[in-house]
Coordinates of C-alpha atoms in Angstrom, one line a residue:
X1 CA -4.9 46.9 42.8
X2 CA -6.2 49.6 45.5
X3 CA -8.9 50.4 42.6
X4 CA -9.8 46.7 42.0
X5 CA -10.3 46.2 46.0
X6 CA -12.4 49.1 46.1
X7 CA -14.9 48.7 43.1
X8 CA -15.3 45.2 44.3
X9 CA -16.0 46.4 47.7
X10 CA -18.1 49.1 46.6
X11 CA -20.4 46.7 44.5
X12 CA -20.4 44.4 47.7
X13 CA -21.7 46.9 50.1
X14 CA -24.4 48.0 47.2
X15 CA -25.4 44.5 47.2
X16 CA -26.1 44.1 50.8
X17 CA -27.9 47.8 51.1
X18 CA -29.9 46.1 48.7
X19 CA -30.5 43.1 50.4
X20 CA -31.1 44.9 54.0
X21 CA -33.9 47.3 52.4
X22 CA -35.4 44.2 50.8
X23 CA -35.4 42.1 54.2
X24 CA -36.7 45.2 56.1
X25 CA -39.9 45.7 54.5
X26 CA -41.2 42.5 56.4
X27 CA -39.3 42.5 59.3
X28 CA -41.1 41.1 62.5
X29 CA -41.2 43.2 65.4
X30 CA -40.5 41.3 68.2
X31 CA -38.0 38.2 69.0
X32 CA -39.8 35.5 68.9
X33 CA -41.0 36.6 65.1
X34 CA -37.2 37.9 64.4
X35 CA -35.8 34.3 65.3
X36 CA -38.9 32.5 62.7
X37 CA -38.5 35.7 60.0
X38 CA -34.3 34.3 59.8
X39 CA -34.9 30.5 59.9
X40 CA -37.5 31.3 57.4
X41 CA -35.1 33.0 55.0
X42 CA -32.5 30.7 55.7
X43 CA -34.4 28.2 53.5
X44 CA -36.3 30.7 50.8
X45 CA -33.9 31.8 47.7
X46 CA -31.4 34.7 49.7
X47 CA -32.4 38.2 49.2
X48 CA -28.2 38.4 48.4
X49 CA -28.3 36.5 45.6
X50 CA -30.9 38.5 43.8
X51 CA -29.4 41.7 45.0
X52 CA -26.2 41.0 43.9
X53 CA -27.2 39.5 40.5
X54 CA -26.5 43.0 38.4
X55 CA -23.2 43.6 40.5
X56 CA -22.2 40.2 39.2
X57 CA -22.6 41.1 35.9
X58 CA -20.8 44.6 36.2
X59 CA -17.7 43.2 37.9
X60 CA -17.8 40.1 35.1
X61 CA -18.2 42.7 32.2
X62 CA -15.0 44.6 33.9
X63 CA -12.9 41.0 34.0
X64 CA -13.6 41.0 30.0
X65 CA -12.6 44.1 29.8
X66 CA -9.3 43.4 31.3
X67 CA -9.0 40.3 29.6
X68 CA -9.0 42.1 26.1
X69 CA -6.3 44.8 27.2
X70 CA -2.8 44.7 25.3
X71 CA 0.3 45.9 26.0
X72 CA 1.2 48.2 28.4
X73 CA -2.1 48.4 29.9
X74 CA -2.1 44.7 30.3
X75 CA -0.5 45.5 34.0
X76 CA -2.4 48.0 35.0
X77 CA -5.5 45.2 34.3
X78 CA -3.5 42.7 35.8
X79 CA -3.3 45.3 39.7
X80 CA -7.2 46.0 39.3
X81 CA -7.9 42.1 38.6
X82 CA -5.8 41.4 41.6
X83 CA -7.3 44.2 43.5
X84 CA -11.3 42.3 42.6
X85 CA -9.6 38.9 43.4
X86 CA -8.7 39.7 47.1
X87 CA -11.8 42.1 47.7
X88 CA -14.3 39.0 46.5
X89 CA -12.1 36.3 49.0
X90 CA -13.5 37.1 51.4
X91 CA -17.1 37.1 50.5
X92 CA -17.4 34.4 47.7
X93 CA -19.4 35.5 45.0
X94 CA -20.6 33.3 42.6
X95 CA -20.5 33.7 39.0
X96 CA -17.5 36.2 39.3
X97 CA -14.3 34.4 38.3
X98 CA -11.6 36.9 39.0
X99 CA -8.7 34.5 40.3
X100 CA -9.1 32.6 36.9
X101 CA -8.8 35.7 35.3
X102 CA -5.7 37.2 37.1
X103 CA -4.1 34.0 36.2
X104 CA -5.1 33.9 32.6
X105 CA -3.5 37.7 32.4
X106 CA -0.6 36.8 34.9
X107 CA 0.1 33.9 31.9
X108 CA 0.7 36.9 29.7
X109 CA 2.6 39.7 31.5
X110 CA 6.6 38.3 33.2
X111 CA 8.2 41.5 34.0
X112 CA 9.1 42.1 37.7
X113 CA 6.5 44.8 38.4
X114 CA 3.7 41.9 37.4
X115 CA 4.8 39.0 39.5
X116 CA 5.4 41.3 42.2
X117 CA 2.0 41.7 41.9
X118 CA 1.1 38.0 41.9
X119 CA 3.1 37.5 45.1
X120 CA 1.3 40.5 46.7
X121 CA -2.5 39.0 45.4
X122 CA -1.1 35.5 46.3
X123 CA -0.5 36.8 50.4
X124 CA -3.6 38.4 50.6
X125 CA -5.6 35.7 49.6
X126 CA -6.9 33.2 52.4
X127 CA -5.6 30.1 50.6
X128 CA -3.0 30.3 47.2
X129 CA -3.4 27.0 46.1
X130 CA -5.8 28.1 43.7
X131 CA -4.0 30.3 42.4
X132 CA -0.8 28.5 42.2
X133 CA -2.6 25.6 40.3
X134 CA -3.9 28.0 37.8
X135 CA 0.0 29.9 37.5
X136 CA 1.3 26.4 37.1
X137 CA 0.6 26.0 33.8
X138 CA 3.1 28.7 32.5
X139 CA 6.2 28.5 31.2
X140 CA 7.8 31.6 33.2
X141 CA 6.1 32.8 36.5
X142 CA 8.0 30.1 38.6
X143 CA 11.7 31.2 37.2
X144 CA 11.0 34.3 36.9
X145 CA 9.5 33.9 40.5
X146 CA 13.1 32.3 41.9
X147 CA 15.1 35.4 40.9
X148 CA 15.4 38.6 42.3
X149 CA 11.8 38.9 43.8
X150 CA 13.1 35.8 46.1
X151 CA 11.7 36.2 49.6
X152 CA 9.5 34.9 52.0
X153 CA 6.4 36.1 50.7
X154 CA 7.4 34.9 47.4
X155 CA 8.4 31.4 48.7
X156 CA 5.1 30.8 50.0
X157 CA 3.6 31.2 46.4
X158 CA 6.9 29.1 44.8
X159 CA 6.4 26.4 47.2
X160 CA 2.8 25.9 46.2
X161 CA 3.5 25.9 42.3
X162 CA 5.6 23.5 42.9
X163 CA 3.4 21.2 44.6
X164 CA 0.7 21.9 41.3
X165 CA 0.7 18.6 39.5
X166 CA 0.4 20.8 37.1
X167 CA 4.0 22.0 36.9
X168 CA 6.1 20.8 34.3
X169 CA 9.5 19.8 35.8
X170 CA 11.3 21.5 33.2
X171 CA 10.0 24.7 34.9
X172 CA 11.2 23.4 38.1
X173 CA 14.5 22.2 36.8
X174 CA 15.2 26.1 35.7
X175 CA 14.1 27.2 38.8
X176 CA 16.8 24.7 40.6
X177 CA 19.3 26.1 38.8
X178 CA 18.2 29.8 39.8
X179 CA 18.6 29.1 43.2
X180 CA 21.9 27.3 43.0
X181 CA 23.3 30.3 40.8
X182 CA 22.4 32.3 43.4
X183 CA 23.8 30.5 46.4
X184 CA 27.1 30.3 44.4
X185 CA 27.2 34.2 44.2
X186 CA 25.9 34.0 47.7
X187 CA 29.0 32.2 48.5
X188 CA 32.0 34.0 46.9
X189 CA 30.4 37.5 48.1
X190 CA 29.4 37.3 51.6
X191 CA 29.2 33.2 52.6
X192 CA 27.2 34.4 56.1
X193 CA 24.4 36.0 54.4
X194 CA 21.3 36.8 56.7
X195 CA 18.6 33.9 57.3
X196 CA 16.2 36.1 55.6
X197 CA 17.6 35.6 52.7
X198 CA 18.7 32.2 53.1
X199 CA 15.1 30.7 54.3
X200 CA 13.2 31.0 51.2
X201 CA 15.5 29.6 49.2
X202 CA 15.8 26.7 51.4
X203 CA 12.2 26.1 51.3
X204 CA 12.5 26.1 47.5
X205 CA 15.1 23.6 47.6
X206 CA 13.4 21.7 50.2
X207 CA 9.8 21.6 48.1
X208 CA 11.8 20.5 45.4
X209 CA 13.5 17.9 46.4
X210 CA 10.0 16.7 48.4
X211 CA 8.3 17.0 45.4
X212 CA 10.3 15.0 43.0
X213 CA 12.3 12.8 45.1
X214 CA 10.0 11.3 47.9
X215 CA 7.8 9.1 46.0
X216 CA 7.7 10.4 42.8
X217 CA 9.9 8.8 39.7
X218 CA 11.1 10.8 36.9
X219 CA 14.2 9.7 35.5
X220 CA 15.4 13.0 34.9
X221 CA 15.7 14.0 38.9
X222 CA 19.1 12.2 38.6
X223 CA 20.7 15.3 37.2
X224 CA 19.0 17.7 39.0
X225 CA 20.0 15.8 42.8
X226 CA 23.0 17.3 42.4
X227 CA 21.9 21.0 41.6
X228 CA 20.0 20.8 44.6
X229 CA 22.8 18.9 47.1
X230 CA 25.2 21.5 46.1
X231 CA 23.0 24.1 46.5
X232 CA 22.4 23.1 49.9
X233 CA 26.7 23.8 50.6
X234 CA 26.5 26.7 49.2
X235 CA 24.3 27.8 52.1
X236 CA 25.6 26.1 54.8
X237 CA 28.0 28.9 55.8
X238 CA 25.4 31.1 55.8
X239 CA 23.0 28.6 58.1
X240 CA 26.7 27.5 60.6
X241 CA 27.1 31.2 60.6
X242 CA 23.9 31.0 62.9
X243 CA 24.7 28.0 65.0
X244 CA 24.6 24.7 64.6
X245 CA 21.4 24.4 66.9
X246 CA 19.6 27.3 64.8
X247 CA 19.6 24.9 61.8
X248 CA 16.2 26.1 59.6
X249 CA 13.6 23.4 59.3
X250 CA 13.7 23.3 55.5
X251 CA 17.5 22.6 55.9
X252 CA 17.4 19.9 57.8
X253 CA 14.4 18.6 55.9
X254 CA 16.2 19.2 52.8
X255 CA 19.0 17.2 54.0
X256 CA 17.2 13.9 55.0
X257 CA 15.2 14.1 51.7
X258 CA 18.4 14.2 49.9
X259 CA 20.4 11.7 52.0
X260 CA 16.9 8.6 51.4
X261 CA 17.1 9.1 47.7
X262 CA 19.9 6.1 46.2
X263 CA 20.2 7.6 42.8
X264 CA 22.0 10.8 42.6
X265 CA 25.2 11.2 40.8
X266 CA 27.9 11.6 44.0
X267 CA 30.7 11.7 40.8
X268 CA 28.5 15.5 39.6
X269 CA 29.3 16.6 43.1
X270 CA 33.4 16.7 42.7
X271 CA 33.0 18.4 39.4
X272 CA 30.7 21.2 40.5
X273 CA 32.9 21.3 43.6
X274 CA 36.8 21.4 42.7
X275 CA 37.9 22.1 46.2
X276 CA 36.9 19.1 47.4
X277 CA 39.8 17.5 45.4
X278 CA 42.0 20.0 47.0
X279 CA 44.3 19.9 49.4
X280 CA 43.2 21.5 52.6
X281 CA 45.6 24.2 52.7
X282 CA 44.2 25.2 49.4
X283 CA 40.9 25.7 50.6
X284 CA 39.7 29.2 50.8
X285 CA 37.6 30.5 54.1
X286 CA 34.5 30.8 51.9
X287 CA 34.9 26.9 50.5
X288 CA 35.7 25.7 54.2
X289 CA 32.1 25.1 55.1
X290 CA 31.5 23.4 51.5
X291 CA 33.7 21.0 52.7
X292 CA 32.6 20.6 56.1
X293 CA 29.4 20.3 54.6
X294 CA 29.8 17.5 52.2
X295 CA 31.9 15.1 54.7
X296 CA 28.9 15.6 57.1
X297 CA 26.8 14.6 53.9
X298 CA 28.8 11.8 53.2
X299 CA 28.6 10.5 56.5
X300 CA 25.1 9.6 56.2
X301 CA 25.0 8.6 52.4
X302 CA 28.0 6.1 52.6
X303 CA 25.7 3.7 53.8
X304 CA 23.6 4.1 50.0
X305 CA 26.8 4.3 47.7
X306 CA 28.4 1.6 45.5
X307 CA 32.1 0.7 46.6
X308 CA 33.4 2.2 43.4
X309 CA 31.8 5.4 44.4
X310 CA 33.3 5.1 47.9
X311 CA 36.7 3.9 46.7
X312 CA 37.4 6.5 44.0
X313 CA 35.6 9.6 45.5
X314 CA 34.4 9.8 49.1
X315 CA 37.2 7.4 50.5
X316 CA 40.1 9.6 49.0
X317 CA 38.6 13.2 50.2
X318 CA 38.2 11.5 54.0
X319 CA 41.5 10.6 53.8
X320 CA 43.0 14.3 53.0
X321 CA 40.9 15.2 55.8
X322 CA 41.4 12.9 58.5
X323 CA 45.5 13.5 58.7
X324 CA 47.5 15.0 61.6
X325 CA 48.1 17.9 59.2
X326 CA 44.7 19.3 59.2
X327 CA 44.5 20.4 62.9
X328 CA 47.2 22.8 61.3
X329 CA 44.5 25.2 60.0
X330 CA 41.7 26.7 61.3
X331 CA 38.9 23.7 60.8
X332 CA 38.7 21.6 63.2
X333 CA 35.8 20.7 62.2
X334 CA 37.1 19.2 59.1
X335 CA 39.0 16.7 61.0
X336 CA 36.2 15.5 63.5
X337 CA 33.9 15.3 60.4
X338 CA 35.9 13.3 58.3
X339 CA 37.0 10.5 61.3
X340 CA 33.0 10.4 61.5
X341 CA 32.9 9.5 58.0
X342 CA 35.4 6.8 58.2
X343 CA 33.5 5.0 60.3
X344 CA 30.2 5.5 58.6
X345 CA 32.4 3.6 55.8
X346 CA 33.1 0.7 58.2
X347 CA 30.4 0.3 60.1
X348 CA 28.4 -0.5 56.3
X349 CA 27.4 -3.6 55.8
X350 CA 27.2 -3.2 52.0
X351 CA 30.8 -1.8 52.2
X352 CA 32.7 -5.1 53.5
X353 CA 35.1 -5.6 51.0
X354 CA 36.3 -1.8 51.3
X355 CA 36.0 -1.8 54.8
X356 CA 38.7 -4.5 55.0
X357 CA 41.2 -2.6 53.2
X358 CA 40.6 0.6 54.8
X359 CA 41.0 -1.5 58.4
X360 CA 45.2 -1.7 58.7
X361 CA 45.8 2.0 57.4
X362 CA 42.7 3.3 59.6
X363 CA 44.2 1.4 62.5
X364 CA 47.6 2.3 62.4
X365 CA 46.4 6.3 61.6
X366 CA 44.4 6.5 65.3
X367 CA 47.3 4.9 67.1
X368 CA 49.6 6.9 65.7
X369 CA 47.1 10.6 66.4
X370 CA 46.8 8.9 69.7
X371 CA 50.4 8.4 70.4
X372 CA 51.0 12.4 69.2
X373 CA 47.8 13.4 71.7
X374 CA 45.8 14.3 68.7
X375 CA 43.0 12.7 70.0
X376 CA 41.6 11.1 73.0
X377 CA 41.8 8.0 74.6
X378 CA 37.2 7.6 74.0
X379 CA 37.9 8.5 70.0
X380 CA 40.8 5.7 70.5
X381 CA 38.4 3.4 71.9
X382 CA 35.7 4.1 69.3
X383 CA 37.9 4.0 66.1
X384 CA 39.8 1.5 67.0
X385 CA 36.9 -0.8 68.0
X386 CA 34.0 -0.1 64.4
X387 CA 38.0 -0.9 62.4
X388 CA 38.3 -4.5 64.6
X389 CA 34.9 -5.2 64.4
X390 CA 34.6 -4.5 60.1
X391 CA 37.5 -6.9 59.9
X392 CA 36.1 -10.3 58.5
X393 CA 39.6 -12.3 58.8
X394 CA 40.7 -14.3 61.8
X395 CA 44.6 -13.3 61.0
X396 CA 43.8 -9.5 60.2
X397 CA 41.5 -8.9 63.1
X398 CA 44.1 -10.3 65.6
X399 CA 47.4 -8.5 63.4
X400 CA 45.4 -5.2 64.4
X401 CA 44.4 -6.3 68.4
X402 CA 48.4 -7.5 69.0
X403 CA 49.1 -3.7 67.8
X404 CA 46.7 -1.9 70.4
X405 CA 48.5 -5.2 72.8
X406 CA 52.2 -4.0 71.8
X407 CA 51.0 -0.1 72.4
X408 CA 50.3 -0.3 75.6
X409 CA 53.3 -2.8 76.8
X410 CA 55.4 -0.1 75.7
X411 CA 54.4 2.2 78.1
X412 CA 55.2 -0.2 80.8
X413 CA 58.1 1.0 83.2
X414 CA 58.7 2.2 86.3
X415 CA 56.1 4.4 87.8
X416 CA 58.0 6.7 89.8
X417 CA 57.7 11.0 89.1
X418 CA 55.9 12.9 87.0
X419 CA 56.8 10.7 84.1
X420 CA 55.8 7.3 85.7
X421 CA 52.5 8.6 86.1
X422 CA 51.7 9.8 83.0
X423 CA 52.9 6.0 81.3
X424 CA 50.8 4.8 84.2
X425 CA 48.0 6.6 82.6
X426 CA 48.2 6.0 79.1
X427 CA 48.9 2.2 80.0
X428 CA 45.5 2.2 82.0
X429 CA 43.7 3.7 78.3
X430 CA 45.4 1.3 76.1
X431 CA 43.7 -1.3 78.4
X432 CA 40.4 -0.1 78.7
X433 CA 40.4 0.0 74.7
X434 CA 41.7 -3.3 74.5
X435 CA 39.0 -4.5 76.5
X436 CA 36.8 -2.5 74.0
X437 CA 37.7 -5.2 71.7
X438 CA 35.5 -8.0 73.6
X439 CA 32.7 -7.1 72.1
X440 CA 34.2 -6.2 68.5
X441 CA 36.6 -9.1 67.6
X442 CA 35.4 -12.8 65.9
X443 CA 34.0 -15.2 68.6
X444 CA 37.2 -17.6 67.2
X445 CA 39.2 -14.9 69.2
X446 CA 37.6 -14.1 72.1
X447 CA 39.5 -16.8 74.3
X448 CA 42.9 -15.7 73.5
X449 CA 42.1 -12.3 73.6
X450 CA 40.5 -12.9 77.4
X451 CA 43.6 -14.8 78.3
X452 CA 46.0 -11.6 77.4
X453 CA 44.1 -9.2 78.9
X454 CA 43.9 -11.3 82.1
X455 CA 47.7 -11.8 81.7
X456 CA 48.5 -8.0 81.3
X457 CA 46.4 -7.3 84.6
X458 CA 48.0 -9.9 86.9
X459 CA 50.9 -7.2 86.4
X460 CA 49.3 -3.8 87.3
X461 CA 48.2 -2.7 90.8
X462 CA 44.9 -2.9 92.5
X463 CA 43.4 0.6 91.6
X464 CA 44.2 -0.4 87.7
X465 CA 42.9 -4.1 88.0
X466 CA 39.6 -2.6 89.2
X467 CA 39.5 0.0 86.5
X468 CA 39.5 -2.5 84.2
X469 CA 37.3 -5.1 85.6
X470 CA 34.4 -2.5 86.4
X471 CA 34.9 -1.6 82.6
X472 CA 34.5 -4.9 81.2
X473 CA 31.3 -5.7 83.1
X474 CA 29.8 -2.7 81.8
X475 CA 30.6 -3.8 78.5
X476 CA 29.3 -7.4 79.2
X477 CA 26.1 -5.4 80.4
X478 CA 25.3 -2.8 77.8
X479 CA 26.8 -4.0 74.6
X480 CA 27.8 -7.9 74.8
X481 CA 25.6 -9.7 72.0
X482 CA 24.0 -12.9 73.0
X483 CA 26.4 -15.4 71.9
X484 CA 29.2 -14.0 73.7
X485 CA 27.6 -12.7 77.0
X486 CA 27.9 -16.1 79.0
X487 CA 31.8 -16.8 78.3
X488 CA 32.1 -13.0 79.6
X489 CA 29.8 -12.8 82.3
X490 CA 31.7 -16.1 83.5
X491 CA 35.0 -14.5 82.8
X492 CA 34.4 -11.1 84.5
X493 CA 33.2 -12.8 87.9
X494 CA 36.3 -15.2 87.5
X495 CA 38.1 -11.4 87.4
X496 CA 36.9 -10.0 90.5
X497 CA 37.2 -13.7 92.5
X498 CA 40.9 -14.0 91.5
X499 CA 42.8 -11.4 90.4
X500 CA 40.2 -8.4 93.0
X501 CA 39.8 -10.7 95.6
X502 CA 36.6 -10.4 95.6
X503 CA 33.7 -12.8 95.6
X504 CA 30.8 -11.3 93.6
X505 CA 27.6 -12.1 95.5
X506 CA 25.2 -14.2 94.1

């Protein structure tokens, strides 16, 4: 390539020695005469063009040359084409096609040593879209290209074949599957591999799934969406290994390009990915962030799946992972991860129908991790209130407030000691969650519901009356829908003139 560079030059510097003598022998003397001898020339046929004419053709007769080597010596053209390529980019020359011919020879030569040599031509150059447009055409640079010569330099020159609307997406689909192999291997070596490894083939992922899955339509993406999910698990202990906050562009890009597209196979995900059928005891350190990874996933694509999707697969693996039973092992993540995917499942509105079954076991699981201090009283409030407000029946959606109701009578008592206060405490949460419910349950049972809570505070003292009060006008304020903002507004300042003592001021 060195030799390339430097015959290229050399004929470049001839060229202009030409040119200066040429210019020289009428050179004006002064300034004035300088500046009219330039704008002059600017507009006559250049002195370069005609100087460089019979470099032209000796660099043109060399690309032949190369063009007509076989075998071994086909790399060594390949360097010295490469070398002419990125000595001419910067001084365009026309007439000498050397990119054209480093990708006509680059077509013909797929060991390492060769597309080593493309990636080296292909950073050099000012722009590589030219040259990735003319690679794109062949059948083995961009595999060949995802393999062991992965890196950044090379993912610069991946990333614009891909984009070639040249490229065939068969090429692309063995490139997908490249990468993935390699983040599997990744994964069951060393899961928190360095970033500079990891980056580049996020990129590749990521100008994949840009490529194919933002606005264009090929109905053979659907198999390849989950290649290219999966691949993205396999590298997210690498990527958490770094923070959460040092999350690479390309992931997160990846991620939200993935998430928008609606037709992916979610089913190819479980069978690529056996532990998440597993129990979570039975999930090794490696696997652990695959997990994490998908509930996160999950989270923000329950919104897209059909409810026998939800039902059969993503349901089932929240579920293993929202017990008691998980805070056992060392993933708390897990847990917090798939409560968050619960309620993505609720809070739906194409999920109704599911949403209402999932409503009395969901329920009755927060109250019960409450009760054991597995959780706080704000996850309480939270949970509780996205299950009451997916509930469509009157009978179901009241069943499930009476419960939070019972919970918190039951911690009613005398407050004296250590032990008073703390029922004293819990008592004072259960309320504020009930009160949650004001802006969850059915309109039909908003009265009743207003009535008990106003019933259960006539009973506490004045430091727990006002607790609750200032909560519920907060509520009216920042989360009350239209409809049911007068009947609380009115309710709330019937509150704090009765039970406070207090006349709001008008």
């Amino acid at each position: 390539m060195h030799l390339g560079q430097y015959v290229a030059t050399a004929r470049l510097h001839r060229a202009h020695s030409a040119e200066q003598l040429e210019l020289n022998d009428d050179a004006p003397r002064n300034v004035v005469d300088s500046a009219a001898h330039w704008a002059y020339s600017s507009i006559r046929p250049s002195a370069w063009h005609r100087a460089f004419a019979p470099e032209a053709q000796a660099l043109n007769a060399m690309l032949r040359a190369a063009l007509d080597t076989q075998g071994r010596t086909c790399a060594a053209a390949l360097a010295f084409v490469g070398g002419v390529a990125v000595a001419l980019d910067t001084q365009p020359a026309a007439g000498v096609r050397a990119v054209e011919t480093f990708a006509a020879l680059a077509h013909r030569v797929h060991d390492p040593l060769s597309l080593s040599m493309c990636v080296d031509v292909a950073a050099q150059l000012h722009s590589p879209r030219q040259l990735a447009e003319l690679l794109a055409g062949s059948s083995g640079v961009l595999p060949a290209l995802a393999g062991p010569l992965l890196d950044a330099r090379s993912a610069d020159l991946i990333v614009e074949i891909i984009y070639a609307p040249a490229t065939r997406f068969v090429d692309v689909q063995r490139t997908a599957l490249i990468v993935h192999a390699t983040a599997v291997e990744m994964l069951i070596a060393r899961g928190d591999a360095e970033l500079l490894r990891v980056v580049p083939m996020l990129r590749v992922v990521d100008a994949v799934l840009t490529r194919f899955f933002a606005d264009h339509h090929d109905p053979r993406r659907d198999d390849l969406w989950p290649v290219l999910v999966d691949c993205l698990a396999c590298l997210y202990l690498a990527v958490l290994s770094h923070g959460r906050d040092a999350l690479p562009d390309a992931f997160r890009s990846a991620c939200a390009t993935a998430v928008s597209y609606a037709g992916g196979n979610p089913q190819a995900l479980f069978a690529m990915q056996p532990c998440l059928l597993s129990q979570p005891g039975d999930v090794g350190p490696n696997r652990s962030a695959v997990v994490l990874f998908y509930l996160d996933f999950f989270e923000h694509l329950a919104p897209r799946l059909p409810h026998h999707v939800l039902a059969q697969w993503v349901v089932p693996l929240a579920a293993r992972y929202a017990a008691p039973a998980v805070l056992e092992y060392p993933g708390p993540a897990w847990f917090e991860s798939a409560h968050a995917l619960i309620l993505s499942v609720l809070e739906s509105p194409n999920n109704a129908a599911l949403a209402a079954e999932l409503v009395p076991w969901y329920s009755d699981l927060v109250l019960e991790l409450y009760e054991d201090r597995r959780i706080s009283a704000d996850l309480l409030r939270i949970a509780y209130t996205a299950a009451v407000r997916a509930t469509k029946g009157l009978a179901l959606a009241w069943d499930r407030v009476a419960l939070l109701l019972n919970a918190a009578d039951q911690h009613m008592g005398k407050r004296e000691g250590v032990r008073g206060e703390v029922l004293a405490a819990r008592r004072r949460e259960l309320l504020l969650a009930v009160a949650e419910l004001l802006v969850a349950v059915p309109m039909e049972l908003l009265p009743q519901l207003m009535h008990e809570l106003r019933s259960r505070m006539c009973d506490e003292n004045g430091a727990m009356r006002k607790a609750v009060v200032d909560h519920c006008q907060e509520l009216v304020l920042a989360r009350a829908d239209v409809a049911r903002k007068p009947a609380l507004s009115l309710w709330v300042w019937q509150l704090r003139a009765d039970i406070l003592c207090i006349t709001p001021k008008i």
